[in-house]
Structures are given as C-alpha cells and as structure tokens.
Amino acid sequence: RANDSDGYGSWASVRRLNLTAVVSMTMLTNFIQFGAISLLQSNDTTDDSPPPFKIQNDGNSFVNVNVSATDIWQTVRNPSQYYRFKIDNVTGEEKAFNASKSLVAWTNVFNSTSNSTIAIGDLNFTGASDSAEIDVLVQVPSAEPPGNRTSIMTFMTALAE
C-alpha cells in the first residue's frame, strides 16, 4: 500500500520472492606432491614449493568449509603432529574469510568429516575476494618404513549461517 501525501492507495496483491543460496566450490589447486622426505624431516606448502591447496567460492553465499583426510602414515594415525594444515590468504584476496572463525594456526588433520570442525569460516563469494589457501605440513614419523604415501583430503562446504 502506497501513500503519496494525499492519501493511501489500495492494497497491493500478495507477492512472493524466493532467494536461493547456491553453494558451489572449485579447487583451483587440487593436488600436492611433496616428493621424498627423510625420517623426522618435514615439508610444508607455506613457501609455495609445493603449492598449497586453493579453494574458490563460486556460489552466491558465504560458506564454511570443513577439512578431513585419510591417514597418510602407516605408523601414526590422524590426528597427529605429523600431518597438519592451516588456512591462509590468497595473495590479493586478503580478508576473503573470517580469520577468527578459521583455523589459521597449524592444526592436526582430522581423519573423518564427522570429527572435523570448521576450517574456513564465512568464505566470501564476491569475485575480488572469494578464495583461500589450505597449507599442508607433513613430517615423517621416526618408525615409518620407506615407500610412497598418499592421503585423500576432503573439503566439505556448507552454507554459513
């Protein structure tokens, strides 16, 4: 119902407006290969060698991202100090996520999505600031036998509320 200072008009018909939140992510970097590492030695992605995971919010809403992974070591199970991650800014996209709601310090990797917590809080969706890095650190345990190791890291995204 409108008013033009001379009086009120008639009531408008009821209208509905539905807004749909779209949760859509892209892994800009989806594979990390550390190469050979000796017993008790470590390597991480903070120096971009190898590059860290990069995730981009392609939806239209703020999202939270959980991180978990399968065990990487034969002698030590997740979570442990030998397999860790932390969230970092993508250069030029600072403040793309809420740092106080994100795991920005080295954190032991959880072994299942049911045990994980929010790793990236309130990841933005606007083009200039919609990405985050997930740095990974691995350290070979003292009793680990030689050989190749693999782990599948899972990123689960949900609408931030």
mmCIF file of C-alpha atoms in Angstrom:
data_model
loop_
_atom_site.group_PDB
_atom_site.id
_atom_site.type_symbol
_atom_site.label_atom_id
_atom_site.label_comp_id
_atom_site.label_asym_id
_atom_site.label_seq_id
_atom_site.Cartn_x
_atom_site.Cartn_y
_atom_site.Cartn_z
ATOM 1 C CA ARG A 1 0.000 0.000 0.000
ATOM 2 C CA ALA A 2 1.472 3.328 -1.004
ATOM 3 C CA ASN A 3 0.968 6.894 0.218
ATOM 4 C CA ASP A 4 1.511 9.958 -1.960
ATOM 5 C CA SER A 5 0.769 12.524 0.811
ATOM 6 C CA ASP A 6 -2.806 12.936 -0.491
ATOM 7 C CA GLY A 7 -3.868 9.569 0.804
ATOM 8 C CA TYR A 8 -3.338 5.868 0.700
ATOM 9 C CA GLY A 9 -3.808 3.775 -2.379
ATOM 10 C CA SER A 10 -5.374 0.354 -2.440
ATOM 11 C CA TRP A 11 -3.585 -2.689 -1.046
ATOM 12 C CA ALA A 12 -1.247 -4.465 -3.463
ATOM 13 C CA SER A 13 -1.622 -8.132 -4.252
ATOM 14 C CA VAL A 14 0.470 -10.555 -2.204
ATOM 15 C CA ARG A 15 3.754 -11.352 -3.941
ATOM 16 C CA ARG A 16 6.382 -13.910 -3.029
ATOM 17 C CA LEU A 17 10.085 -13.581 -3.616
ATOM 18 C CA ASN A 18 12.240 -16.653 -3.232
ATOM 19 C CA LEU A 19 16.008 -16.316 -2.912
ATOM 20 C CA THR A 20 18.082 -19.421 -3.348
ATOM 21 C CA ALA A 21 21.503 -19.821 -1.780
ATOM 22 C CA VAL A 22 23.936 -21.546 -4.129
ATOM 23 C CA VAL A 23 26.849 -23.433 -2.567
ATOM 24 C CA SER A 24 29.425 -24.117 -5.274
ATOM 25 C CA MET A 25 33.190 -24.524 -4.855
ATOM 26 C CA THR A 26 36.139 -25.034 -7.178
ATOM 27 C CA MET A 27 39.515 -26.453 -6.198
ATOM 28 C CA LEU A 28 41.986 -24.193 -8.020
ATOM 29 C CA THR A 29 44.836 -26.414 -6.779
ATOM 30 C CA ASN A 30 43.681 -29.951 -6.063
ATOM 31 C CA PHE A 31 46.876 -31.993 -5.805
ATOM 32 C CA ILE A 32 50.024 -31.679 -3.681
ATOM 33 C CA GLN A 33 53.150 -33.781 -4.232
ATOM 34 C CA PHE A 34 55.873 -33.425 -1.590
ATOM 35 C CA GLY A 35 58.431 -35.809 -3.095
ATOM 36 C CA ALA A 36 60.985 -37.701 -0.998
ATOM 37 C CA ILE A 37 61.295 -36.757 2.687
ATOM 38 C CA SER A 38 63.664 -38.445 5.162
ATOM 39 C CA LEU A 39 62.725 -39.779 8.614
ATOM 40 C CA LEU A 40 61.783 -36.979 11.045
ATOM 41 C CA GLN A 41 62.135 -34.404 8.262
ATOM 42 C CA SER A 42 59.211 -32.221 7.245
ATOM 43 C CA ASN A 43 57.949 -30.171 4.352
ATOM 44 C CA ASP A 44 55.051 -27.732 4.018
ATOM 45 C CA THR A 45 53.378 -25.598 1.392
ATOM 46 C CA THR A 46 53.915 -22.173 3.014
ATOM 47 C CA ASP A 47 56.790 -21.395 0.623
ATOM 48 C CA ASP A 48 54.669 -22.445 -2.407
ATOM 49 C CA SER A 49 57.028 -25.361 -3.078
ATOM 50 C CA PRO A 50 54.922 -27.409 -3.486
ATOM 51 C CA PRO A 51 51.914 -25.083 -3.878
ATOM 52 C CA PRO A 52 49.091 -25.289 -1.302
ATOM 53 C CA PHE A 53 45.503 -26.269 -1.992
ATOM 54 C CA LYS A 54 43.427 -23.314 -3.201
ATOM 55 C CA ILE A 55 39.656 -23.252 -2.931
ATOM 56 C CA GLN A 56 37.281 -20.744 -4.527
ATOM 57 C CA ASN A 57 33.676 -19.954 -3.598
ATOM 58 C CA ASP A 58 31.700 -19.905 -6.876
ATOM 59 C CA GLY A 59 28.287 -19.651 -5.212
ATOM 60 C CA ASN A 60 26.249 -16.640 -4.142
ATOM 61 C CA SER A 61 26.505 -17.030 -0.357
ATOM 62 C CA PHE A 62 29.066 -17.115 2.426
ATOM 63 C CA VAL A 63 30.163 -20.694 3.182
ATOM 64 C CA ASN A 64 32.010 -22.663 5.855
ATOM 65 C CA VAL A 65 34.495 -25.345 4.822
ATOM 66 C CA ASN A 66 35.430 -28.421 6.871
ATOM 67 C CA VAL A 67 38.666 -30.338 6.248
ATOM 68 C CA SER A 68 39.431 -34.006 6.901
ATOM 69 C CA ALA A 69 41.759 -36.615 5.367
ATOM 70 C CA THR A 70 42.604 -40.275 5.288
ATOM 71 C CA ASP A 71 45.691 -41.398 7.204
ATOM 72 C CA ILE A 72 48.949 -40.667 5.393
ATOM 73 C CA TRP A 73 51.352 -42.658 7.608
ATOM 74 C CA GLN A 74 51.466 -46.392 8.299
ATOM 75 C CA THR A 75 52.762 -45.958 11.869
ATOM 76 C CA VAL A 76 50.737 -42.936 13.052
ATOM 77 C CA ARG A 77 47.010 -42.338 12.649
ATOM 78 C CA ASN A 78 45.232 -38.991 12.254
ATOM 79 C CA PRO A 79 45.049 -36.668 14.081
ATOM 80 C CA SER A 80 48.750 -36.195 14.873
ATOM 81 C CA GLN A 81 51.532 -33.616 14.706
ATOM 82 C CA TYR A 82 52.880 -35.449 11.637
ATOM 83 C CA TYR A 83 50.040 -34.300 9.345
ATOM 84 C CA ARG A 84 48.741 -30.759 9.771
ATOM 85 C CA PHE A 85 47.036 -27.934 7.909
ATOM 86 C CA LYS A 86 46.253 -24.238 8.303
ATOM 87 C CA ILE A 87 44.190 -21.684 6.425
ATOM 88 C CA ASP A 88 45.880 -18.724 4.749
ATOM 89 C CA ASN A 89 45.040 -15.817 2.456
ATOM 90 C CA VAL A 90 45.473 -15.955 -1.272
ATOM 91 C CA THR A 91 47.691 -13.026 -2.271
ATOM 92 C CA GLY A 92 45.464 -10.150 -3.344
ATOM 93 C CA GLU A 93 42.383 -11.679 -1.723
ATOM 94 C CA GLU A 94 43.078 -10.811 1.904
ATOM 95 C CA LYS A 95 40.012 -10.866 4.178
ATOM 96 C CA ALA A 96 38.181 -13.359 1.933
ATOM 97 C CA PHE A 97 37.271 -15.330 5.070
ATOM 98 C CA ASN A 98 36.680 -14.631 8.750
ATOM 99 C CA ALA A 99 40.058 -15.338 10.381
ATOM 100 C CA SER A 100 38.572 -15.520 13.903
ATOM 101 C CA LYS A 101 36.281 -18.363 12.725
ATOM 102 C CA SER A 102 39.032 -20.153 10.762
ATOM 103 C CA LEU A 103 41.941 -22.445 11.655
ATOM 104 C CA VAL A 104 44.810 -20.091 10.774
ATOM 105 C CA ALA A 105 47.349 -21.860 13.043
ATOM 106 C CA TRP A 106 48.770 -25.329 12.319
ATOM 107 C CA THR A 107 46.078 -27.878 13.210
ATOM 108 C CA ASN A 108 46.218 -31.677 13.229
ATOM 109 C CA VAL A 109 44.269 -33.173 10.319
ATOM 110 C CA PHE A 110 41.102 -34.993 11.362
ATOM 111 C CA ASN A 111 40.508 -38.455 9.945
ATOM 112 C CA SER A 112 36.813 -38.133 9.118
ATOM 113 C CA THR A 113 34.220 -35.494 8.321
ATOM 114 C CA SER A 114 32.320 -36.437 11.485
ATOM 115 C CA ASN A 115 35.285 -35.340 13.643
ATOM 116 C CA SER A 116 36.184 -32.197 11.727
ATOM 117 C CA THR A 117 35.387 -28.626 12.684
ATOM 118 C CA ILE A 118 35.041 -25.526 10.567
ATOM 119 C CA ALA A 119 38.407 -24.855 8.956
ATOM 120 C CA ILE A 120 37.377 -21.845 6.842
ATOM 121 C CA GLY A 121 34.676 -19.647 8.334
ATOM 122 C CA ASP A 122 32.500 -17.326 6.261
ATOM 123 C CA LEU A 123 34.360 -17.647 2.949
ATOM 124 C CA ASN A 124 33.201 -14.764 0.771
ATOM 125 C CA PHE A 125 31.618 -15.211 -2.661
ATOM 126 C CA THR A 126 32.419 -11.892 -4.357
ATOM 127 C CA GLY A 127 34.890 -12.125 -7.246
ATOM 128 C CA ALA A 128 37.654 -9.976 -5.758
ATOM 129 C CA SER A 129 37.844 -11.960 -2.517
ATOM 130 C CA ASP A 130 36.412 -15.461 -2.852
ATOM 131 C CA SER A 131 39.442 -17.757 -2.404
ATOM 132 C CA ALA A 132 41.542 -19.245 0.388
ATOM 133 C CA GLU A 133 44.677 -21.379 0.670
ATOM 134 C CA ILE A 134 44.943 -24.555 2.697
ATOM 135 C CA ASP A 135 48.595 -25.053 3.654
ATOM 136 C CA VAL A 136 49.655 -28.618 4.467
ATOM 137 C CA LEU A 137 52.593 -29.803 6.591
ATOM 138 C CA VAL A 138 53.877 -33.381 6.676
ATOM 139 C CA GLN A 139 56.620 -34.778 8.918
ATOM 140 C CA VAL A 140 57.839 -38.358 8.565
ATOM 141 C CA PRO A 141 57.471 -40.277 11.879
ATOM 142 C CA SER A 142 60.624 -41.909 13.281
ATOM 143 C CA ALA A 143 59.465 -45.525 12.752
ATOM 144 C CA GLU A 144 57.868 -45.036 9.313
ATOM 145 C CA PRO A 145 59.050 -47.609 6.740
ATOM 146 C CA PRO A 146 60.162 -46.316 3.323
ATOM 147 C CA GLY A 147 57.771 -46.022 0.408
ATOM 148 C CA ASN A 148 55.253 -43.780 -1.287
ATOM 149 C CA ARG A 149 52.393 -42.362 0.773
ATOM 150 C CA THR A 150 49.060 -40.899 -0.268
ATOM 151 C CA SER A 151 46.149 -39.316 1.514
ATOM 152 C CA ILE A 152 42.812 -38.039 0.269
ATOM 153 C CA MET A 153 41.908 -34.686 1.795
ATOM 154 C CA THR A 154 38.191 -33.891 1.786
ATOM 155 C CA PHE A 155 36.750 -30.364 1.770
ATOM 156 C CA MET A 156 33.084 -30.262 2.772
ATOM 157 C CA THR A 157 31.261 -26.989 2.171
ATOM 158 C CA ALA A 158 28.078 -25.764 3.843
ATOM 159 C CA LEU A 159 26.092 -22.550 3.871
ATOM 160 C CA ALA A 160 27.375 -20.220 6.600
ATOM 161 C CA GLU A 161 24.615 -19.068 8.910
#
